[in-house]
Short mmCIF file of C-alpha atoms in Angstrom, two decimals:
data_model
loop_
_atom_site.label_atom_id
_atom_site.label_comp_id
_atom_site.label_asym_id
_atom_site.label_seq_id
_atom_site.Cartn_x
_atom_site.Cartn_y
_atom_site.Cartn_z
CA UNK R 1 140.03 112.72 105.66
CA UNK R 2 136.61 111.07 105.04
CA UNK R 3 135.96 110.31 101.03
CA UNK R 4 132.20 110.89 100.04
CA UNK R 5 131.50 107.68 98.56
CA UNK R 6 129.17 107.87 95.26
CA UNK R 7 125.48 106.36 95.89
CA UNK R 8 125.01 102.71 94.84
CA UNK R 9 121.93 101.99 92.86
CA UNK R 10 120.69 100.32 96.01
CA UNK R 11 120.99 103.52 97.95
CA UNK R 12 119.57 105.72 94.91
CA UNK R 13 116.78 103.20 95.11
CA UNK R 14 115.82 103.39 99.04
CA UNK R 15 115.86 107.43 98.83
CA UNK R 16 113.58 106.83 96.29
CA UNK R 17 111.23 104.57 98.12
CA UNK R 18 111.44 107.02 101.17
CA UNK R 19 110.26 109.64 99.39
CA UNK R 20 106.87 107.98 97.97
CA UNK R 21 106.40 106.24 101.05
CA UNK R 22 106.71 109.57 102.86
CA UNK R 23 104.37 111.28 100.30
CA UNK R 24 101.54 108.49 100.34
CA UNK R 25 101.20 109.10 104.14
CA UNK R 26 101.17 113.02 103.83
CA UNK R 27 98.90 113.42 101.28
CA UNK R 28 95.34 113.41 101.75
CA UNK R 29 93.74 113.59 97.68
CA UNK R 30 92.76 110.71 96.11
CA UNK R 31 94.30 112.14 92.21
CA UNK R 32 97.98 112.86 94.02
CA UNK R 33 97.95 109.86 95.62
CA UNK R 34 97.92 108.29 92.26
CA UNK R 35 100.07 110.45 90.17
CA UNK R 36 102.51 109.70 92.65
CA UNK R 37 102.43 106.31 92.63
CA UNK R 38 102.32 106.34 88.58
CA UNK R 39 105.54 108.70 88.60
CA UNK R 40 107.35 106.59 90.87
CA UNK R 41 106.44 103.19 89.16
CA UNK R 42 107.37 104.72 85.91
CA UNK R 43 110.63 106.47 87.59
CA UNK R 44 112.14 102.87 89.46
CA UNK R 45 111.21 100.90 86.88
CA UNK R 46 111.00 99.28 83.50
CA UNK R 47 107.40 99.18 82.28
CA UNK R 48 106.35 100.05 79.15
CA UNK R 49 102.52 99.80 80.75
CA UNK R 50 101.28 101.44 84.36
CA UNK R 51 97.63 101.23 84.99
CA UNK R 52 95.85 102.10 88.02
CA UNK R 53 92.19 101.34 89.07
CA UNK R 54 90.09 102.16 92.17
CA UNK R 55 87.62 99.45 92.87
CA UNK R 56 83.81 100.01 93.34
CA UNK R 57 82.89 97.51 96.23
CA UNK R 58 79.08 98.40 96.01
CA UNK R 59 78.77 98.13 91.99
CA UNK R 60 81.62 95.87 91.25
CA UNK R 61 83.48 97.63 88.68
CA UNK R 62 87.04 99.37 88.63
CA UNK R 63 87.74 102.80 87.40
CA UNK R 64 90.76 103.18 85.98
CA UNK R 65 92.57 106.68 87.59
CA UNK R 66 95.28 106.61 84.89
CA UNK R 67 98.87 105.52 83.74
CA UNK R 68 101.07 105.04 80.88
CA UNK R 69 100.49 103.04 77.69
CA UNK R 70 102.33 103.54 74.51
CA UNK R 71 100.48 105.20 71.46
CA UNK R 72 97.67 107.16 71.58
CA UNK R 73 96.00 104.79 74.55
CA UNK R 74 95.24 107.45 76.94
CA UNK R 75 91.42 107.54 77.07
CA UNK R 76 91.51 103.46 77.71
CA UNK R 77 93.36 104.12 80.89
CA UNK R 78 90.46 105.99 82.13
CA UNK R 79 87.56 103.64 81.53
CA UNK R 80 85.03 101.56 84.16
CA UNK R 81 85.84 97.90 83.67
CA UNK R 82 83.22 95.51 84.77
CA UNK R 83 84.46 92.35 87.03
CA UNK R 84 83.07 89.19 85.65
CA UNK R 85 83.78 85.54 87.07
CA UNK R 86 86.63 83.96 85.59
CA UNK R 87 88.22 87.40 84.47
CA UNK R 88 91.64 88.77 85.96
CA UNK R 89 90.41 91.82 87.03
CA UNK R 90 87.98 89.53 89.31
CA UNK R 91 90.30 87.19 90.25
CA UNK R 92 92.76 89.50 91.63
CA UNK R 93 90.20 91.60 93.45
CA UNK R 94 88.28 89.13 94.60
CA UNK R 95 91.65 86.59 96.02
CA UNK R 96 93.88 89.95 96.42
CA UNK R 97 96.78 88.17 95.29
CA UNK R 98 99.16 89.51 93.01
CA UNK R 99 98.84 87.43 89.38
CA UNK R 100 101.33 87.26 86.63
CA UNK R 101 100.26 86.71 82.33
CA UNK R 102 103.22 85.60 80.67
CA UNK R 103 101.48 87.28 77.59
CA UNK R 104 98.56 89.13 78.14
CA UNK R 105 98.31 89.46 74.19
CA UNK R 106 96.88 85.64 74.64
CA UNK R 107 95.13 85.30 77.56
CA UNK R 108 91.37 85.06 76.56
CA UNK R 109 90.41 86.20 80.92
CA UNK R 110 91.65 89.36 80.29
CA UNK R 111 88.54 91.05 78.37
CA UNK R 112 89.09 94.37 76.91
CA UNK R 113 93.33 94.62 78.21
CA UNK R 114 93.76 91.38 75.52
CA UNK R 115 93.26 93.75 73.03
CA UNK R 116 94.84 96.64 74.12
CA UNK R 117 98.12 94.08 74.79
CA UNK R 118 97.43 93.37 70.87
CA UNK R 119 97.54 96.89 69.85
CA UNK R 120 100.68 97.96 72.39
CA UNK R 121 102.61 94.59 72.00
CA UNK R 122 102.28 93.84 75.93
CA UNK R 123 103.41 90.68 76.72
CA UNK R 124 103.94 89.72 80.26
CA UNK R 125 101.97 91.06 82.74
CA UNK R 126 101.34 91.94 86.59
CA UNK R 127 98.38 92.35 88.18
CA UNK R 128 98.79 93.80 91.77
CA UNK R 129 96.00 94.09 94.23
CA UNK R 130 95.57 97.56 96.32
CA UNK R 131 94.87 95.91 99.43
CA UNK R 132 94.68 97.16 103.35
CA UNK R 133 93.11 94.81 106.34
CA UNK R 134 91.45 92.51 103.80
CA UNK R 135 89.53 95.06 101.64
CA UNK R 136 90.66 95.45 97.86
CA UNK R 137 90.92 99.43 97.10
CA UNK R 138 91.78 98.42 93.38
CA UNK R 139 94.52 97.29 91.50
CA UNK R 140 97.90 98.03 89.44
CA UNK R 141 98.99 96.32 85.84
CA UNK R 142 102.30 96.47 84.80
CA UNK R 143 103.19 95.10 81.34
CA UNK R 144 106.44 94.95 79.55
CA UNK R 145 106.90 93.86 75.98
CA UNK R 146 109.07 91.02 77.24
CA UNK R 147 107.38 88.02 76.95
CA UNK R 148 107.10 85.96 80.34
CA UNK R 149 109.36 88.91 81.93
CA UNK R 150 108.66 88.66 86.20
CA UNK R 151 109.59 90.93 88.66
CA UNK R 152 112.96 90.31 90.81
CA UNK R 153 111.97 89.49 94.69
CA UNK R 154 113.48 93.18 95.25
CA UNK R 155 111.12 95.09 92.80
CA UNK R 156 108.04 92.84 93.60
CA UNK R 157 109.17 94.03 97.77
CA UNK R 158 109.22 97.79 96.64
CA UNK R 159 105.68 97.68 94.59
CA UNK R 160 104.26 95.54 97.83
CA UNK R 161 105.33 98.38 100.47
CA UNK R 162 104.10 101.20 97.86
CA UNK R 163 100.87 99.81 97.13
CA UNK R 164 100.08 98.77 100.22
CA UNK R 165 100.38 102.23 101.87
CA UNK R 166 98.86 103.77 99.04
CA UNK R 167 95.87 101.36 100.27
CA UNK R 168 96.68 102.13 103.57
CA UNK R 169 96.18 106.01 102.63
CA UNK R 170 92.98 105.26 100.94
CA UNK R 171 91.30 103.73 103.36
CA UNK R 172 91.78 106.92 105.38
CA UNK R 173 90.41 108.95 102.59
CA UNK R 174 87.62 106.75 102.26
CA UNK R 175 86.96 106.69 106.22
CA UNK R 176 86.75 110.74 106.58
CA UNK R 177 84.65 110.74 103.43
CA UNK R 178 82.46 108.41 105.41
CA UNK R 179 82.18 110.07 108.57
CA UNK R 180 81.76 113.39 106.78
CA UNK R 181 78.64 112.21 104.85
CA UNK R 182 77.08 110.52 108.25
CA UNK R 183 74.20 113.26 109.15
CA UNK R 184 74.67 113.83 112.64
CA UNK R 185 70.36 113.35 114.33
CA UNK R 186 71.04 115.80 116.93
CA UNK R 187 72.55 118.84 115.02
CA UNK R 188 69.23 119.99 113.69
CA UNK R 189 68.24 119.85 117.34
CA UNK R 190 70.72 121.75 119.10
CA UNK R 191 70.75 124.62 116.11
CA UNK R 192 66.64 124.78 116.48
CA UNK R 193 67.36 125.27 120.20
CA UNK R 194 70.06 127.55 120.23
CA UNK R 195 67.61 129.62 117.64
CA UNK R 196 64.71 129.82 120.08
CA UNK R 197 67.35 130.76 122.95
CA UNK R 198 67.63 133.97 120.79
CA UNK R 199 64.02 134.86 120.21
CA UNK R 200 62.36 137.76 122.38
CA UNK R 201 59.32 135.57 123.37
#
């Protein structure tokens, strides 16, 4: 007779990356998208800070779309951030590389999150580009109040297949939102045609 073995972590932790993977390419809204990705983050593992930014290619800026911060930090997880040269928000958008702080509550590049580090004790840092075929769709920070803490090459493999199908599914998003806005010349055409078709003379 065959024993049911328990699940390892390992196996507790590839159900768990099936799942979101298998959710990022089924769902089609930008907000669930997101929330998914924040849940699963914050689910897998050990982060006292999840952010999550879209990046504005025309204007340069990143909205952030949400996260988790400790305290009462909820409305800074929602602001625009402006990129500036020499900034970390910049630098990771503009070399879409992943970048690691070993304590963000020091780093002078990184603006308005230095002080938010301050008032959360965040110490080391991640910053992880959202990226798809060369184009940045924004980017994830992960801080723990570890100073210097980085990621084993397992976890950093996980976050890499995650975020790059969740900029995988945005770029789909993005490309029907496109092609839905693109006036089509000849509509206006055909319907004024089809209207005379119907008139008596």
């Amino acid at each position: 007779m065959v024993q049911n073995k328990e699940p390892t972590l390992h196996d507790k932790q590839l159900v768990a990356l099936g799942r979101i993977l298998q959710t990022l390419r089924e769902q089609g809204k930008t907000d669930a998208l997101i929330d998914a990705v924040i849940q699963y983050i914050r689910t897998e593992f050990n982060y006292t800070l999840i952010w999550i930014g879209l990046y504005n290619d025309e204007e340069h800026y990143i909205s952030g779309k949400g996260g988790v911060a400790p305290g009462r930090e909820a409305a800074f997880l929602y602001q625009r951030f402006s990129l500036n040269p020499g900034d970390l928000l910049e630098q990771v958008v503009s070399q879409q590389r992943p970048l690691a702080v070993a304590d963000l509550r020091m780093e002078l590049r990184a603006g308005e999150w230095q002080s938010l580090a301050e008032s959360c004790n965040i110490q080391a840092a991640l910053f992880f580009p959202v990226r798809y075929q060369e184009q940045c769709y924004g980017v994830v920070i992960l801080g723990s109040t570890l100073w210097g803490a980085t990621p084993r090459t397992d976890v950093k493999a996980r976050l890499s297949m995650v975020l790059g199908e969740l900029a995988l599914a945005l770029s789909r998003i993005y490309a029907e939102q496109q092609r839905q806005q693109i006036k089509r010349p000849d509509q206006p055409l055909l319907s004024l045609l089809e209207r005379l078709g119907h008139l008596d003379s």
